[in-house]
Amino acid sequence: MLNIFLQNASAQKYLIDTNCFITPSRFYYAFDIVPSYWAELLRAGTAGRVVLLDMVKSELFQKGDELSKWLQGNQDSFITCMHNTNEIIAQYTQVVNYIRNSADYSGRALKKWSKSSVADPWLIAAAKVNNYVITTFETPFKNQVKGQQQDNPKVPDVAKVFGVETSDLYDTMRQLGIRI
């Protein structure tokens, strides 16, 4: 049993963005059509490989839909990462300061990411502190025109600056051995 624990302790953990719960539940893996996806996600969570930021969990709980009910009933299957630790708060400050000081982002981008309720910078901070891979459907911004500022920072772009790896849901499923 100790050997299994040590294997799981060293295995890569995936911090899941809100969009990687909402999109599959609404479009790809509805609970009534592909219940095996949700069972496999629980298996990976129980193995200690899936992490939810407390802010993401709270956001999903507020929806009041089938996903919200499923997560409330299965929340103990996932590791919860609290965003309000000293280390994560310090890293969050660095992420927001990067947006503030970068020539690539506008004042609107800073205003958006400075709101304490916006999970994206907290995801990056938590992943950096805990060496998690962020799983998100967001993709890097393409066709950046030199000198043109973006209003909407993308998690993969900012995460890369901080040395945080990102993955889309399907690559994460492969890494976790999720088969449906």
JSON list of C-alpha atoms in Angstrom, two decimals, residues 89-160:
[
{"chain": "A", "resi": 89, "resn": "ILE", "atom": "CA", "xyz": [-0.86, 34.74, -2.92]},
{"chain": "A", "resi": 90, "resn": "ALA", "atom": "CA", "xyz": [2.76, 35.81, -3.47]},
{"chain": "A", "resi": 91, "resn": "GLN", "atom": "CA", "xyz": [2.84, 34.03, -6.84]},
{"chain": "A", "resi": 92, "resn": "TYR", "atom": "CA", "xyz": [-0.55, 35.50, -7.79]},
{"chain": "A", "resi": 93, "resn": "THR", "atom": "CA", "xyz": [0.90, 38.96, -7.18]},
{"chain": "A", "resi": 94, "resn": "GLN", "atom": "CA", "xyz": [3.74, 38.16, -9.59]},
{"chain": "A", "resi": 95, "resn": "VAL", "atom": "CA", "xyz": [1.29, 36.97, -12.25]},
{"chain": "A", "resi": 96, "resn": "VAL", "atom": "CA", "xyz": [-0.84, 40.12, -11.98]},
{"chain": "A", "resi": 97, "resn": "ASN", "atom": "CA", "xyz": [2.28, 42.31, -11.96]},
{"chain": "A", "resi": 98, "resn": "TYR", "atom": "CA", "xyz": [3.41, 40.60, -15.15]},
{"chain": "A", "resi": 99, "resn": "ILE", "atom": "CA", "xyz": [0.11, 41.55, -16.83]},
{"chain": "A", "resi": 100, "resn": "ARG", "atom": "CA", "xyz": [0.48, 45.10, -15.46]},
{"chain": "A", "resi": 101, "resn": "ASN", "atom": "CA", "xyz": [4.04, 45.55, -16.74]},
{"chain": "A", "resi": 102, "resn": "SER", "atom": "CA", "xyz": [3.87, 43.62, -20.01]},
{"chain": "A", "resi": 103, "resn": "ALA", "atom": "CA", "xyz": [3.63, 45.58, -23.23]},
{"chain": "A", "resi": 104, "resn": "ASP", "atom": "CA", "xyz": [1.50, 42.70, -24.60]},
{"chain": "A", "resi": 105, "resn": "TYR", "atom": "CA", "xyz": [-1.53, 43.41, -22.39]},
{"chain": "A", "resi": 106, "resn": "SER", "atom": "CA", "xyz": [-3.88, 46.37, -22.14]},
{"chain": "A", "resi": 107, "resn": "GLY", "atom": "CA", "xyz": [-5.32, 48.09, -19.09]},
{"chain": "A", "resi": 108, "resn": "ARG", "atom": "CA", "xyz": [-8.52, 46.10, -19.72]},
{"chain": "A", "resi": 109, "resn": "ALA", "atom": "CA", "xyz": [-6.55, 42.88, -19.40]},
{"chain": "A", "resi": 110, "resn": "LEU", "atom": "CA", "xyz": [-5.12, 44.05, -16.09]},
{"chain": "A", "resi": 111, "resn": "LYS", "atom": "CA", "xyz": [-8.55, 45.11, -14.85]},
{"chain": "A", "resi": 112, "resn": "LYS", "atom": "CA", "xyz": [-10.00, 41.71, -15.74]},
{"chain": "A", "resi": 113, "resn": "TRP", "atom": "CA", "xyz": [-7.20, 39.63, -14.18]},
{"chain": "A", "resi": 114, "resn": "SER", "atom": "CA", "xyz": [-6.92, 41.88, -11.10]},
{"chain": "A", "resi": 115, "resn": "LYS", "atom": "CA", "xyz": [-10.41, 40.91, -9.94]},
{"chain": "A", "resi": 116, "resn": "SER", "atom": "CA", "xyz": [-9.91, 38.49, -7.07]},
{"chain": "A", "resi": 117, "resn": "SER", "atom": "CA", "xyz": [-12.84, 36.41, -8.34]},
{"chain": "A", "resi": 118, "resn": "VAL", "atom": "CA", "xyz": [-11.15, 35.64, -11.70]},
{"chain": "A", "resi": 119, "resn": "ALA", "atom": "CA", "xyz": [-9.61, 32.18, -11.37]},
{"chain": "A", "resi": 120, "resn": "ASP", "atom": "CA", "xyz": [-7.11, 32.31, -14.27]},
{"chain": "A", "resi": 121, "resn": "PRO", "atom": "CA", "xyz": [-4.22, 34.06, -12.49]},
{"chain": "A", "resi": 122, "resn": "TRP", "atom": "CA", "xyz": [-4.88, 31.97, -9.38]},
{"chain": "A", "resi": 123, "resn": "LEU", "atom": "CA", "xyz": [-4.67, 28.78, -11.47]},
{"chain": "A", "resi": 124, "resn": "ILE", "atom": "CA", "xyz": [-1.26, 29.83, -12.76]},
{"chain": "A", "resi": 125, "resn": "ALA", "atom": "CA", "xyz": [-0.07, 30.79, -9.28]},
{"chain": "A", "resi": 126, "resn": "ALA", "atom": "CA", "xyz": [-1.26, 27.52, -7.72]},
{"chain": "A", "resi": 127, "resn": "ALA", "atom": "CA", "xyz": [0.24, 25.45, -10.55]},
{"chain": "A", "resi": 128, "resn": "LYS", "atom": "CA", "xyz": [3.58, 27.25, -10.21]},
{"chain": "A", "resi": 129, "resn": "VAL", "atom": "CA", "xyz": [3.74, 26.76, -6.44]},
{"chain": "A", "resi": 130, "resn": "ASN", "atom": "CA", "xyz": [2.65, 23.11, -6.52]},
{"chain": "A", "resi": 131, "resn": "ASN", "atom": "CA", "xyz": [4.18, 21.99, -9.84]},
{"chain": "A", "resi": 132, "resn": "TYR", "atom": "CA", "xyz": [0.79, 21.14, -11.35]},
{"chain": "A", "resi": 133, "resn": "VAL", "atom": "CA", "xyz": [-0.05, 21.03, -15.05]},
{"chain": "A", "resi": 134, "resn": "ILE", "atom": "CA", "xyz": [-3.04, 23.23, -15.87]},
{"chain": "A", "resi": 135, "resn": "THR", "atom": "CA", "xyz": [-5.70, 21.50, -17.96]},
{"chain": "A", "resi": 136, "resn": "THR", "atom": "CA", "xyz": [-7.66, 24.02, -20.00]},
{"chain": "A", "resi": 137, "resn": "PHE", "atom": "CA", "xyz": [-9.50, 24.39, -23.27]},
{"chain": "A", "resi": 138, "resn": "GLU", "atom": "CA", "xyz": [-7.92, 27.81, -23.74]},
{"chain": "A", "resi": 139, "resn": "THR", "atom": "CA", "xyz": [-5.35, 27.98, -26.50]},
{"chain": "A", "resi": 140, "resn": "PRO", "atom": "CA", "xyz": [-2.44, 30.38, -26.90]},
{"chain": "A", "resi": 141, "resn": "PHE", "atom": "CA", "xyz": [-3.19, 33.67, -28.61]},
{"chain": "A", "resi": 142, "resn": "LYS", "atom": "CA", "xyz": [-2.27, 33.42, -32.27]},
{"chain": "A", "resi": 143, "resn": "ASN", "atom": "CA", "xyz": [-1.37, 36.14, -34.74]},
{"chain": "A", "resi": 144, "resn": "GLN", "atom": "CA", "xyz": [-0.13, 38.61, -32.15]},
{"chain": "A", "resi": 145, "resn": "VAL", "atom": "CA", "xyz": [0.69, 41.83, -33.99]},
{"chain": "A", "resi": 146, "resn": "LYS", "atom": "CA", "xyz": [3.82, 43.42, -32.57]},
{"chain": "A", "resi": 147, "resn": "GLY", "atom": "CA", "xyz": [2.85, 46.42, -30.47]},
{"chain": "A", "resi": 148, "resn": "GLN", "atom": "CA", "xyz": [-0.84, 45.51, -30.34]},
{"chain": "A", "resi": 149, "resn": "GLN", "atom": "CA", "xyz": [-2.02, 44.90, -26.79]},
{"chain": "A", "resi": 150, "resn": "GLN", "atom": "CA", "xyz": [-4.40, 42.08, -25.91]},
{"chain": "A", "resi": 151, "resn": "ASP", "atom": "CA", "xyz": [-7.47, 42.66, -23.76]},
{"chain": "A", "resi": 152, "resn": "ASN", "atom": "CA", "xyz": [-7.94, 39.00, -22.88]},
{"chain": "A", "resi": 153, "resn": "PRO", "atom": "CA", "xyz": [-4.87, 37.15, -21.56]},
{"chain": "A", "resi": 154, "resn": "LYS", "atom": "CA", "xyz": [-4.84, 33.45, -22.31]},
{"chain": "A", "resi": 155, "resn": "VAL", "atom": "CA", "xyz": [-3.83, 31.00, -19.59]},
{"chain": "A", "resi": 156, "resn": "PRO", "atom": "CA", "xyz": [-1.33, 29.09, -21.79]},
{"chain": "A", "resi": 157, "resn": "ASP", "atom": "CA", "xyz": [0.48, 32.31, -22.78]},
{"chain": "A", "resi": 158, "resn": "VAL", "atom": "CA", "xyz": [0.87, 33.65, -19.25]},
{"chain": "A", "resi": 159, "resn": "ALA", "atom": "CA", "xyz": [1.56, 30.21, -17.77]},
{"chain": "A", "resi": 160, "resn": "LYS", "atom": "CA", "xyz": [4.45, 29.77, -20.21]}
]
